[in-house]
Amino acid sequence: MGARGALAGGRPVGVVTGARTTARRVALEALERIDGGAYANLVLPWLLEASSLDRRDRAFATELVYGTTRMRRACDFLIDRLVGRPLEPEVRNVLRLGAYQVVFLRTPPHASVSATVDLSPARARGLVNAVLRRLVREPPPPWPDPPTRLSYPDWVVHRLASDLGGPAAEAALEQMNVAPDVIERADGYIQDEASQQVAAYVGAAPGERVADVCAAPGGKATAMASAGPAVVVAGDHSPVRCGIVAANARRLGLDNVAVVVADATRPAFRPRSFDRVLVDAPCSGLGVLRRRPDARWRIQPGDVGRLAALQCSLLDGAVGLVRPGGTLVYSVCTLTLEETESIDAWLASAHPDLVAIPAPGAPWERLGRGARLLPQAAGTDGMFVVGLRRDAGS
């Protein structure tokens, strides 16, 4: 959402500085590139691949980048009360890394402070050392408000409190500050359990034709192709993202996935030609903020309404692809009512020939004619799904 570039340009770590590559130095470079518009989930693997770090240090660098990015606002509060003046971006990121280690990761001071000070420009080492040692010595102050404590923008906290209720929103936000487990499917693809459940809910059967009209990066398309096996047409408007889907299908040895570059709002397929259609729509992503830590700082309040309008356009295009008796599944990885329950209500009004099918059961909870999975319910991503069947006689 508004990133200037996936990797924000430049050369990888070590080449830039000539300094010895360490997990903390890789993490610092990643934070600087994320500040410049790069996506954490793209820039960090690129930097790690270019580094000489072993597996343990790669895991540590990942924890530092994702954790520091999640807790950025909380770290800034802890830092600013001790500094009291503006900081240049590089020094601020060094201090964020140090504060995250000392306060949230509980890294022993002898292992964290000196190594973090070494990342600083020489002119700022005294300041960084003094601030980090005060964080070690002094008890943390009371948090000024819930958004600072939870480390989210005000609008995210208020929006979810309004849409979910205060206690449920707070539990969801706290859960999304916890690093997710790595879940590997039987075929080796890494995919969160909630996404696997959405793919299973589509119910693709052997020999069926299934359209996944917003397929990139291909997790749900490959899950449906593996389980059926059905013939899965995986579409995306971006040629680059389609390339990722195709690469994933090849890696899994799936020859029943056809990848097409297509605008799902104006599908180029024969009407009513698919048994099942999945619209896993672009959304605000407020259910997957643990997995996309930088998204909480990138998404803006106005994006929700814009994305809801896009979701309606995608569904309008997808509805025509469903054969009589076939099914349409709409899913999003967010928790706002505007992108979940309100979209379902719009579907009921705009497409009354589509009748709801049973929603997933617990730990999913009913919402409208569909179901919502809160992050805290089973330690998964947050999701919404609704399934609809076209009347066989329509």
mmCIF file of C-alpha atoms in Angstrom:
data_model
loop_
_atom_site.group_PDB
_atom_site.id
_atom_site.type_symbol
_atom_site.label_atom_id
_atom_site.label_comp_id
_atom_site.label_asym_id
_atom_site.label_seq_id
_atom_site.Cartn_x
_atom_site.Cartn_y
_atom_site.Cartn_z
ATOM 1 C CA MET A 1 0.000 0.000 0.000
ATOM 2 C CA GLY A 2 1.856 3.004 -1.256
ATOM 3 C CA ALA A 3 5.320 1.468 -1.025
ATOM 4 C CA ARG A 4 7.833 3.150 -3.276
ATOM 5 C CA GLY A 5 9.470 -0.164 -4.081
ATOM 6 C CA ALA A 6 9.573 -3.699 -2.806
ATOM 7 C CA LEU A 7 13.274 -3.498 -1.973
ATOM 8 C CA ALA A 8 13.663 0.289 -2.031
ATOM 9 C CA GLY A 9 16.724 0.006 -4.249
ATOM 10 C CA GLY A 10 20.358 -0.111 -3.251
ATOM 11 C CA ARG A 11 22.862 -2.836 -2.668
ATOM 12 C CA PRO A 12 22.703 -5.545 -0.021
ATOM 13 C CA VAL A 13 24.310 -5.407 3.385
ATOM 14 C CA GLY A 14 28.069 -5.499 3.663
ATOM 15 C CA VAL A 15 28.448 -4.169 0.134
ATOM 16 C CA VAL A 16 27.024 -0.902 1.414
ATOM 17 C CA THR A 17 29.042 -0.463 4.542
ATOM 18 C CA GLY A 18 32.041 -2.713 4.163
ATOM 19 C CA ALA A 19 31.466 -3.620 7.797
ATOM 20 C CA ARG A 20 31.416 -7.183 9.130
ATOM 21 C CA THR A 21 28.021 -8.697 8.520
ATOM 22 C CA THR A 22 26.131 -9.510 11.694
ATOM 23 C CA ALA A 23 22.486 -10.269 12.411
ATOM 24 C CA ARG A 24 22.056 -6.847 13.993
ATOM 25 C CA ARG A 25 23.642 -5.056 11.016
ATOM 26 C CA VAL A 26 21.396 -6.911 8.574
ATOM 27 C CA ALA A 27 18.427 -6.010 10.765
ATOM 28 C CA LEU A 28 19.417 -2.330 10.823
ATOM 29 C CA GLU A 29 19.711 -2.219 7.052
ATOM 30 C CA ALA A 30 16.317 -3.894 6.699
ATOM 31 C CA LEU A 31 14.717 -1.329 9.021
ATOM 32 C CA GLU A 32 16.201 1.523 7.007
ATOM 33 C CA ARG A 33 14.890 0.050 3.754
ATOM 34 C CA ILE A 34 11.443 -0.508 5.285
ATOM 35 C CA ASP A 35 11.464 3.176 6.279
ATOM 36 C CA GLY A 36 12.198 3.885 2.620
ATOM 37 C CA GLY A 37 9.126 1.987 1.431
ATOM 38 C CA ALA A 38 10.337 -1.612 1.150
ATOM 39 C CA TYR A 39 8.153 -4.510 2.254
ATOM 40 C CA ALA A 40 9.598 -6.444 5.190
ATOM 41 C CA ASN A 41 8.641 -9.827 3.768
ATOM 42 C CA LEU A 42 10.504 -9.066 0.542
ATOM 43 C CA VAL A 43 13.506 -7.032 1.596
ATOM 44 C CA LEU A 44 14.591 -9.183 4.531
ATOM 45 C CA PRO A 45 14.908 -12.471 2.582
ATOM 46 C CA TRP A 46 16.853 -10.560 -0.071
ATOM 47 C CA LEU A 47 19.275 -9.179 2.512
ATOM 48 C CA LEU A 48 19.631 -12.539 4.235
ATOM 49 C CA GLU A 49 20.352 -14.249 0.940
ATOM 50 C CA ALA A 50 23.085 -11.703 0.225
ATOM 51 C CA SER A 51 24.622 -12.164 3.673
ATOM 52 C CA SER A 52 26.903 -14.883 5.013
ATOM 53 C CA LEU A 53 24.809 -15.444 8.144
ATOM 54 C CA ASP A 54 24.224 -18.976 9.354
ATOM 55 C CA ARG A 55 20.752 -20.329 10.101
ATOM 56 C CA ARG A 56 20.724 -19.234 13.743
ATOM 57 C CA ASP A 57 21.804 -15.681 12.948
ATOM 58 C CA ARG A 58 19.260 -15.466 10.129
ATOM 59 C CA ALA A 59 16.537 -16.382 12.596
ATOM 60 C CA PHE A 60 17.824 -13.741 15.024
ATOM 61 C CA ALA A 61 17.893 -11.075 12.318
ATOM 62 C CA THR A 62 14.321 -11.983 11.389
ATOM 63 C CA GLU A 63 13.189 -11.683 15.006
ATOM 64 C CA LEU A 64 14.875 -8.273 15.291
ATOM 65 C CA VAL A 65 13.339 -6.898 12.102
ATOM 66 C CA TYR A 66 9.824 -8.201 12.592
ATOM 67 C CA GLY A 67 9.739 -7.557 16.336
ATOM 68 C CA THR A 68 11.211 -4.051 16.144
ATOM 69 C CA THR A 69 8.835 -3.154 13.318
ATOM 70 C CA ARG A 70 5.807 -4.414 15.251
ATOM 71 C CA MET A 71 6.816 -2.555 18.417
ATOM 72 C CA ARG A 72 8.048 0.606 16.682
ATOM 73 C CA ARG A 73 5.631 2.987 18.388
ATOM 74 C CA ALA A 74 6.226 1.523 21.841
ATOM 75 C CA CYS A 75 10.009 1.666 21.323
ATOM 76 C CA ASP A 76 9.790 5.291 20.197
ATOM 77 C CA PHE A 77 7.871 6.210 23.347
ATOM 78 C CA LEU A 78 10.551 4.602 25.528
ATOM 79 C CA ILE A 79 13.344 6.317 23.585
ATOM 80 C CA ASP A 80 11.876 9.796 23.231
ATOM 81 C CA ARG A 81 11.293 10.313 26.945
ATOM 82 C CA LEU A 82 15.047 9.810 27.465
ATOM 83 C CA VAL A 83 16.313 11.830 24.512
ATOM 84 C CA GLY A 84 14.054 14.843 24.290
ATOM 85 C CA ARG A 85 15.210 16.023 20.872
ATOM 86 C CA PRO A 86 14.860 14.964 17.240
ATOM 87 C CA LEU A 87 16.976 12.020 16.118
ATOM 88 C CA GLU A 88 18.427 11.370 12.696
ATOM 89 C CA PRO A 89 16.776 8.282 11.108
ATOM 90 C CA GLU A 90 19.819 5.989 11.373
ATOM 91 C CA VAL A 91 20.303 6.696 15.063
ATOM 92 C CA ARG A 92 16.591 6.250 15.752
ATOM 93 C CA ASN A 93 16.618 2.826 14.114
ATOM 94 C CA VAL A 94 19.677 1.782 16.116
ATOM 95 C CA LEU A 95 17.884 2.840 19.297
ATOM 96 C CA ARG A 96 14.705 1.020 18.249
ATOM 97 C CA LEU A 97 16.730 -2.155 17.742
ATOM 98 C CA GLY A 98 18.334 -1.747 21.141
ATOM 99 C CA ALA A 99 15.077 -0.918 22.931
ATOM 100 C CA TYR A 100 13.357 -3.930 21.399
ATOM 101 C CA GLN A 101 16.122 -6.237 22.587
ATOM 102 C CA VAL A 102 16.307 -4.787 26.102
ATOM 103 C CA VAL A 103 12.598 -4.271 26.859
ATOM 104 C CA PHE A 104 10.678 -6.779 24.738
ATOM 105 C CA LEU A 105 13.149 -9.536 23.819
ATOM 106 C CA ARG A 106 14.823 -9.454 27.241
ATOM 107 C CA THR A 107 18.227 -10.010 25.685
ATOM 108 C CA PRO A 108 20.855 -9.836 28.469
ATOM 109 C CA PRO A 109 22.499 -6.389 28.522
ATOM 110 C CA HIS A 110 25.998 -7.803 28.133
ATOM 111 C CA ALA A 111 24.877 -9.323 24.801
ATOM 112 C CA SER A 112 22.753 -6.496 23.505
ATOM 113 C CA VAL A 113 23.961 -3.036 24.491
ATOM 114 C CA SER A 114 27.563 -3.042 23.262
ATOM 115 C CA ALA A 115 26.710 -4.884 20.048
ATOM 116 C CA THR A 116 23.955 -2.386 19.298
ATOM 117 C CA VAL A 117 26.147 0.620 20.140
ATOM 118 C CA ASP A 118 28.655 -0.702 17.607
ATOM 119 C CA LEU A 119 26.023 -0.208 14.873
ATOM 120 C CA SER A 120 25.841 3.505 15.577
ATOM 121 C CA PRO A 121 27.646 6.216 13.696
ATOM 122 C CA ALA A 122 30.655 7.248 15.767
ATOM 123 C CA ARG A 123 29.127 10.654 16.520
ATOM 124 C CA ALA A 124 26.109 9.039 18.220
ATOM 125 C CA ARG A 125 27.672 6.196 20.182
ATOM 126 C CA GLY A 126 27.716 8.050 23.469
ATOM 127 C CA LEU A 127 24.050 8.906 23.161
ATOM 128 C CA VAL A 128 23.013 5.385 22.141
ATOM 129 C CA ASN A 129 25.034 3.826 24.956
ATOM 130 C CA ALA A 130 23.538 6.195 27.548
ATOM 131 C CA VAL A 131 19.939 5.626 26.397
ATOM 132 C CA LEU A 132 20.208 1.834 26.266
ATOM 133 C CA ARG A 133 21.865 1.601 29.670
ATOM 134 C CA ARG A 134 19.084 3.724 31.187
ATOM 135 C CA LEU A 135 16.538 1.362 29.620
ATOM 136 C CA VAL A 136 18.382 -1.506 31.290
ATOM 137 C CA ARG A 137 18.535 0.180 34.700
ATOM 138 C CA GLU A 138 15.216 1.944 34.996
ATOM 139 C CA PRO A 139 11.779 0.359 35.268
ATOM 140 C CA PRO A 140 9.572 1.081 32.260
ATOM 141 C CA PRO A 141 7.194 4.023 32.708
ATOM 142 C CA PRO A 142 3.413 3.696 32.528
ATOM 143 C CA TRP A 143 2.143 3.624 28.962
ATOM 144 C CA PRO A 144 0.296 6.813 28.013
ATOM 145 C CA ASP A 145 -2.518 5.031 26.160
ATOM 146 C CA PRO A 146 -3.492 1.624 24.704
ATOM 147 C CA PRO A 147 -2.311 2.364 21.131
ATOM 148 C CA THR A 148 1.190 3.169 22.410
ATOM 149 C CA ARG A 149 1.296 0.094 24.652
ATOM 150 C CA LEU A 150 0.050 -2.160 21.887
ATOM 151 C CA SER A 151 2.177 -0.314 19.301
ATOM 152 C CA TYR A 152 -0.404 0.374 16.627
ATOM 153 C CA PRO A 153 -1.637 3.575 14.988
ATOM 154 C CA ASP A 154 -4.527 5.151 16.880
ATOM 155 C CA TRP A 155 -6.967 4.579 14.029
ATOM 156 C CA VAL A 156 -6.312 0.816 13.876
ATOM 157 C CA VAL A 157 -7.015 0.397 17.590
ATOM 158 C CA HIS A 158 -10.119 2.552 17.478
ATOM 159 C CA ARG A 159 -11.451 0.951 14.291
ATOM 160 C CA LEU A 160 -11.132 -2.592 15.600
ATOM 161 C CA ALA A 161 -12.530 -1.623 18.999
ATOM 162 C CA SER A 162 -15.570 -0.212 17.214
ATOM 163 C CA ASP A 163 -15.975 -3.212 14.902
ATOM 164 C CA LEU A 164 -15.096 -6.076 17.275
ATOM 165 C CA GLY A 165 -15.756 -4.616 20.723
ATOM 166 C CA GLY A 166 -13.016 -3.440 23.042
ATOM 167 C CA PRO A 167 -11.961 -6.727 24.697
ATOM 168 C CA ALA A 168 -11.970 -8.738 21.459
ATOM 169 C CA ALA A 169 -10.035 -6.014 19.642
ATOM 170 C CA GLU A 170 -7.409 -5.808 22.365
ATOM 171 C CA ALA A 171 -6.974 -9.589 22.376
ATOM 172 C CA ALA A 172 -6.633 -9.611 18.577
ATOM 173 C CA LEU A 173 -4.083 -6.798 18.621
ATOM 174 C CA GLU A 174 -2.054 -8.468 21.350
ATOM 175 C CA GLN A 175 -2.100 -11.771 19.465
ATOM 176 C CA MET A 176 -0.833 -9.992 16.349
ATOM 177 C CA ASN A 177 2.208 -8.799 18.308
ATOM 178 C CA VAL A 178 3.279 -12.440 18.698
ATOM 179 C CA ALA A 179 5.437 -13.999 16.004
ATOM 180 C CA PRO A 180 3.469 -16.614 14.060
ATOM 181 C CA ASP A 181 4.388 -20.277 14.025
ATOM 182 C CA VAL A 182 5.724 -21.634 10.757
ATOM 183 C CA ILE A 183 3.060 -24.007 9.428
ATOM 184 C CA GLU A 184 4.108 -26.360 6.639
ATOM 185 C CA ARG A 185 1.534 -28.201 4.538
ATOM 186 C CA ALA A 186 2.015 -31.849 3.632
ATOM 187 C CA ASP A 187 3.373 -30.753 0.236
ATOM 188 C CA GLY A 188 5.983 -28.481 1.854
ATOM 189 C CA TYR A 189 4.289 -25.128 1.177
ATOM 190 C CA ILE A 190 4.423 -22.712 4.122
ATOM 191 C CA GLN A 191 0.896 -21.423 4.800
ATOM 192 C CA ASP A 192 -1.035 -20.259 7.840
ATOM 193 C CA GLU A 193 -3.718 -22.628 9.098
ATOM 194 C CA ALA A 194 -6.476 -20.061 8.490
ATOM 195 C CA SER A 195 -5.608 -19.792 4.796
ATOM 196 C CA GLN A 196 -5.563 -23.579 4.545
ATOM 197 C CA GLN A 197 -9.045 -23.675 6.048
ATOM 198 C CA VAL A 198 -10.311 -21.149 3.502
ATOM 199 C CA ALA A 199 -8.921 -23.247 0.648
ATOM 200 C CA ALA A 200 -10.560 -26.357 2.094
ATOM 201 C CA TYR A 201 -13.869 -24.490 2.507
ATOM 202 C CA VAL A 202 -13.999 -23.855 -1.240
ATOM 203 C CA GLY A 203 -14.459 -27.625 -1.490
ATOM 204 C CA ALA A 204 -12.824 -28.231 -4.859
ATOM 205 C CA ALA A 205 -13.567 -31.769 -6.046
ATOM 206 C CA PRO A 206 -11.740 -33.973 -8.581
ATOM 207 C CA GLY A 207 -12.434 -32.915 -12.131
ATOM 208 C CA GLU A 208 -14.032 -29.601 -11.239
ATOM 209 C CA ARG A 209 -13.045 -26.286 -12.765
ATOM 210 C CA VAL A 210 -12.097 -23.758 -10.119
ATOM 211 C CA ALA A 211 -11.235 -20.091 -10.627
ATOM 212 C CA ASP A 212 -9.065 -18.338 -8.048
ATOM 213 C CA VAL A 213 -9.364 -14.837 -9.433
ATOM 214 C CA CYS A 214 -6.953 -13.072 -7.003
ATOM 215 C CA ALA A 215 -4.528 -15.947 -6.694
ATOM 216 C CA ALA A 216 -1.080 -14.499 -6.003
ATOM 217 C CA PRO A 217 1.126 -15.729 -4.437
ATOM 218 C CA GLY A 218 -0.715 -18.991 -5.024
ATOM 219 C CA GLY A 219 -1.109 -20.535 -1.585
ATOM 220 C CA LYS A 220 -4.821 -21.233 -1.832
ATOM 221 C CA ALA A 221 -4.681 -22.121 -5.557
ATOM 222 C CA THR A 222 -1.999 -24.742 -4.962
ATOM 223 C CA ALA A 223 -3.810 -26.064 -1.887
ATOM 224 C CA MET A 224 -6.973 -26.596 -3.945
ATOM 225 C CA ALA A 225 -5.010 -28.123 -6.815
ATOM 226 C CA SER A 226 -3.266 -30.523 -4.446
ATOM 227 C CA ALA A 227 -6.348 -31.594 -2.547
ATOM 228 C CA GLY A 228 -8.800 -32.184 -5.406
ATOM 229 C CA PRO A 229 -7.284 -32.514 -7.715
ATOM 230 C CA ALA A 230 -9.356 -29.987 -9.589
ATOM 231 C CA VAL A 231 -8.299 -27.874 -12.545
ATOM 232 C CA VAL A 232 -7.472 -24.518 -10.998
ATOM 233 C CA VAL A 233 -7.297 -21.341 -13.059
ATOM 234 C CA ALA A 234 -5.207 -18.930 -11.015
ATOM 235 C CA GLY A 235 -5.494 -15.308 -12.065
ATOM 236 C CA ASP A 236 -3.900 -12.049 -11.033
ATOM 237 C CA HIS A 237 -3.645 -8.656 -12.701
ATOM 238 C CA SER A 238 0.115 -8.462 -12.173
ATOM 239 C CA PRO A 239 2.447 -10.407 -14.503
ATOM 240 C CA VAL A 240 5.111 -10.417 -11.791
ATOM 241 C CA ARG A 241 2.741 -11.865 -9.222
ATOM 242 C CA CYS A 242 1.504 -14.419 -11.758
ATOM 243 C CA GLY A 243 5.131 -15.464 -12.158
ATOM 244 C CA ILE A 244 5.253 -16.164 -8.416
ATOM 245 C CA VAL A 245 2.105 -18.318 -8.649
ATOM 246 C CA ALA A 246 3.539 -20.261 -11.589
ATOM 247 C CA ALA A 247 6.850 -20.788 -9.790
ATOM 248 C CA ASN A 248 5.067 -22.119 -6.715
ATOM 249 C CA ALA A 249 2.959 -24.501 -8.817
ATOM 250 C CA ARG A 250 6.080 -25.778 -10.599
ATOM 251 C CA ARG A 251 7.952 -26.247 -7.344
ATOM 252 C CA LEU A 252 5.082 -28.359 -6.012
ATOM 253 C CA GLY A 253 4.887 -30.399 -9.223
ATOM 254 C CA LEU A 254 1.305 -29.317 -9.978
ATOM 255 C CA ASP A 255 0.334 -29.515 -13.649
ATOM 256 C CA ASN A 256 -3.343 -28.749 -12.963
ATOM 257 C CA VAL A 257 -2.809 -25.055 -12.212
ATOM 258 C CA ALA A 258 -3.249 -22.701 -15.178
ATOM 259 C CA VAL A 259 -1.897 -19.229 -14.446
ATOM 260 C CA VAL A 260 -3.384 -16.275 -16.306
ATOM 261 C CA VAL A 261 -2.773 -12.532 -16.195
ATOM 262 C CA ALA A 262 -6.286 -11.167 -15.904
ATOM 263 C CA ASP A 263 -8.267 -8.279 -14.460
ATOM 264 C CA ALA A 264 -10.799 -9.980 -12.209
ATOM 265 C CA THR A 265 -13.169 -7.017 -12.387
ATOM 266 C CA ARG A 266 -13.558 -7.764 -16.116
ATOM 267 C CA PRO A 267 -13.002 -11.522 -16.425
ATOM 268 C CA ALA A 268 -12.192 -12.829 -19.885
ATOM 269 C CA PHE A 269 -13.688 -16.293 -19.306
ATOM 270 C CA ARG A 270 -16.922 -17.727 -20.678
ATOM 271 C CA PRO A 271 -19.837 -16.841 -18.341
ATOM 272 C CA ARG A 272 -20.980 -19.551 -15.929
ATOM 273 C CA SER A 273 -18.065 -21.799 -16.841
ATOM 274 C CA PHE A 274 -16.656 -22.625 -13.407
ATOM 275 C CA ASP A 275 -17.889 -25.011 -10.742
ATOM 276 C CA ARG A 276 -16.326 -22.959 -7.976
ATOM 277 C CA VAL A 277 -14.941 -19.431 -7.819
ATOM 278 C CA LEU A 278 -12.770 -18.032 -5.045
ATOM 279 C CA VAL A 279 -12.407 -14.281 -4.558
ATOM 280 C CA ASP A 280 -9.632 -13.949 -1.995
ATOM 281 C CA ALA A 281 -9.784 -10.217 -2.319
ATOM 282 C CA PRO A 282 -7.197 -7.500 -1.683
ATOM 283 C CA CYS A 283 -8.004 -5.995 1.712
ATOM 284 C CA SER A 284 -6.644 -3.841 4.505
ATOM 285 C CA GLY A 285 -4.912 -6.897 5.995
ATOM 286 C CA LEU A 286 -5.787 -6.010 9.584
ATOM 287 C CA GLY A 287 -6.044 -9.725 10.431
ATOM 288 C CA VAL A 288 -2.457 -10.549 9.443
ATOM 289 C CA LEU A 289 -0.474 -7.783 11.085
ATOM 290 C CA ARG A 290 1.728 -10.272 12.933
ATOM 291 C CA ARG A 291 2.874 -11.706 9.598
ATOM 292 C CA ARG A 292 3.166 -8.326 7.847
ATOM 293 C CA PRO A 293 4.536 -6.131 10.628
ATOM 294 C CA ASP A 294 5.160 -3.090 8.448
ATOM 295 C CA ALA A 295 1.583 -3.064 7.123
ATOM 296 C CA ARG A 296 0.245 -1.461 10.316
ATOM 297 C CA TRP A 297 2.341 1.648 9.558
ATOM 298 C CA ARG A 298 1.515 1.638 5.840
ATOM 299 C CA ILE A 299 -2.252 1.132 5.649
ATOM 300 C CA GLN A 300 -4.281 4.340 6.054
ATOM 301 C CA PRO A 301 -7.879 4.818 7.255
ATOM 302 C CA GLY A 302 -9.068 5.830 3.803
ATOM 303 C CA ASP A 303 -7.756 2.597 2.312
ATOM 304 C CA VAL A 304 -10.547 0.569 3.934
ATOM 305 C CA GLY A 305 -13.349 2.209 1.962
ATOM 306 C CA ARG A 306 -11.345 2.167 -1.262
ATOM 307 C CA LEU A 307 -10.635 -1.546 -0.848
ATOM 308 C CA ALA A 308 -14.270 -2.308 0.001
ATOM 309 C CA ALA A 309 -15.291 -0.692 -3.300
ATOM 310 C CA LEU A 310 -12.699 -2.820 -5.114
ATOM 311 C CA GLN A 311 -13.993 -5.950 -3.361
ATOM 312 C CA CYS A 312 -17.493 -5.245 -4.684
ATOM 313 C CA SER A 313 -16.124 -4.788 -8.211
ATOM 314 C CA LEU A 314 -14.227 -8.076 -7.987
ATOM 315 C CA LEU A 315 -17.306 -9.909 -6.757
ATOM 316 C CA ASP A 316 -19.455 -8.380 -9.502
ATOM 317 C CA GLY A 317 -16.999 -9.767 -12.025
ATOM 318 C CA ALA A 318 -16.687 -13.155 -10.353
ATOM 319 C CA VAL A 319 -20.405 -13.844 -9.890
ATOM 320 C CA GLY A 320 -20.903 -14.224 -13.635
ATOM 321 C CA LEU A 321 -18.339 -17.026 -13.767
ATOM 322 C CA VAL A 322 -20.286 -19.366 -11.469
ATOM 323 C CA ARG A 323 -22.335 -22.060 -13.228
ATOM 324 C CA PRO A 324 -25.885 -22.815 -12.029
ATOM 325 C CA GLY A 325 -25.488 -24.918 -8.907
ATOM 326 C CA GLY A 326 -21.872 -23.772 -8.512
ATOM 327 C CA THR A 327 -20.402 -21.869 -5.571
ATOM 328 C CA LEU A 328 -18.718 -18.549 -4.927
ATOM 329 C CA VAL A 329 -16.460 -18.050 -1.906
ATOM 330 C CA TYR A 330 -15.385 -14.593 -0.749
ATOM 331 C CA SER A 331 -12.544 -14.291 1.738
ATOM 332 C CA VAL A 332 -10.392 -11.517 3.193
ATOM 333 C CA CYS A 333 -7.643 -11.455 5.813
ATOM 334 C CA THR A 334 -9.009 -8.481 7.673
ATOM 335 C CA LEU A 335 -11.424 -7.775 10.503
ATOM 336 C CA THR A 336 -13.178 -4.517 9.596
ATOM 337 C CA LEU A 337 -16.953 -4.750 9.241
ATOM 338 C CA GLU A 338 -16.806 -2.647 6.087
ATOM 339 C CA GLU A 339 -14.836 -5.399 4.331
ATOM 340 C CA THR A 340 -16.633 -8.372 5.884
ATOM 341 C CA GLU A 341 -20.222 -8.174 7.136
ATOM 342 C CA SER A 342 -21.038 -5.143 4.962
ATOM 343 C CA ILE A 343 -19.727 -6.893 1.846
ATOM 344 C CA ASP A 344 -21.915 -9.885 2.652
ATOM 345 C CA ALA A 345 -24.919 -7.571 3.055
ATOM 346 C CA TRP A 346 -24.113 -5.943 -0.286
ATOM 347 C CA LEU A 347 -23.894 -9.393 -1.924
ATOM 348 C CA ALA A 348 -27.315 -10.311 -0.547
ATOM 349 C CA SER A 349 -28.785 -7.147 -2.038
ATOM 350 C CA ALA A 350 -26.914 -7.068 -5.351
ATOM 351 C CA HIS A 351 -27.004 -10.795 -6.112
ATOM 352 C CA PRO A 352 -30.123 -12.336 -4.532
ATOM 353 C CA ASP A 353 -29.798 -15.440 -6.742
ATOM 354 C CA LEU A 354 -26.828 -16.512 -4.608
ATOM 355 C CA VAL A 355 -27.871 -18.464 -1.515
ATOM 356 C CA ALA A 356 -25.607 -18.930 1.515
ATOM 357 C CA ILE A 357 -24.056 -22.327 2.190
ATOM 358 C CA PRO A 358 -23.159 -23.421 5.739
ATOM 359 C CA ALA A 359 -20.344 -21.340 7.226
ATOM 360 C CA PRO A 360 -17.290 -22.908 8.884
ATOM 361 C CA GLY A 361 -17.770 -23.979 12.496
ATOM 362 C CA ALA A 362 -15.691 -23.254 15.598
ATOM 363 C CA PRO A 363 -13.243 -21.688 16.139
ATOM 364 C CA TRP A 364 -14.824 -19.538 13.430
ATOM 365 C CA GLU A 365 -17.710 -17.373 14.679
ATOM 366 C CA ARG A 366 -20.792 -16.455 12.670
ATOM 367 C CA LEU A 367 -20.832 -12.999 11.081
ATOM 368 C CA GLY A 368 -23.620 -12.194 8.670
ATOM 369 C CA ARG A 369 -24.113 -15.246 6.476
ATOM 370 C CA GLY A 370 -20.415 -16.090 6.761
ATOM 371 C CA ALA A 371 -17.885 -16.549 9.537
ATOM 372 C CA ARG A 372 -14.976 -14.683 11.080
ATOM 373 C CA LEU A 373 -11.846 -16.174 12.592
ATOM 374 C CA LEU A 374 -10.215 -13.917 15.183
ATOM 375 C CA PRO A 375 -6.440 -14.242 15.613
ATOM 376 C CA GLN A 376 -6.792 -15.115 19.290
ATOM 377 C CA ALA A 377 -9.323 -17.903 18.674
ATOM 378 C CA ALA A 378 -6.763 -20.447 17.512
ATOM 379 C CA GLY A 379 -3.492 -18.547 17.131
ATOM 380 C CA THR A 380 -3.985 -18.124 13.385
ATOM 381 C CA ASP A 381 -4.307 -15.181 11.050
ATOM 382 C CA GLY A 382 -7.604 -13.304 11.233
ATOM 383 C CA MET A 383 -9.976 -14.100 8.362
ATOM 384 C CA PHE A 384 -13.531 -13.729 7.096
ATOM 385 C CA VAL A 385 -15.235 -16.068 4.656
ATOM 386 C CA VAL A 386 -18.686 -16.423 3.163
ATOM 387 C CA GLY A 387 -19.803 -19.139 0.754
ATOM 388 C CA LEU A 388 -22.732 -18.788 -1.685
ATOM 389 C CA ARG A 389 -24.381 -21.133 -4.181
ATOM 390 C CA ARG A 390 -26.024 -20.066 -7.423
ATOM 391 C CA ASP A 391 -29.521 -21.447 -7.761
ATOM 392 C CA ALA A 392 -29.428 -24.404 -10.159
ATOM 393 C CA GLY A 393 -32.364 -22.967 -12.055
ATOM 394 C CA SER A 394 -31.016 -19.461 -12.496
#
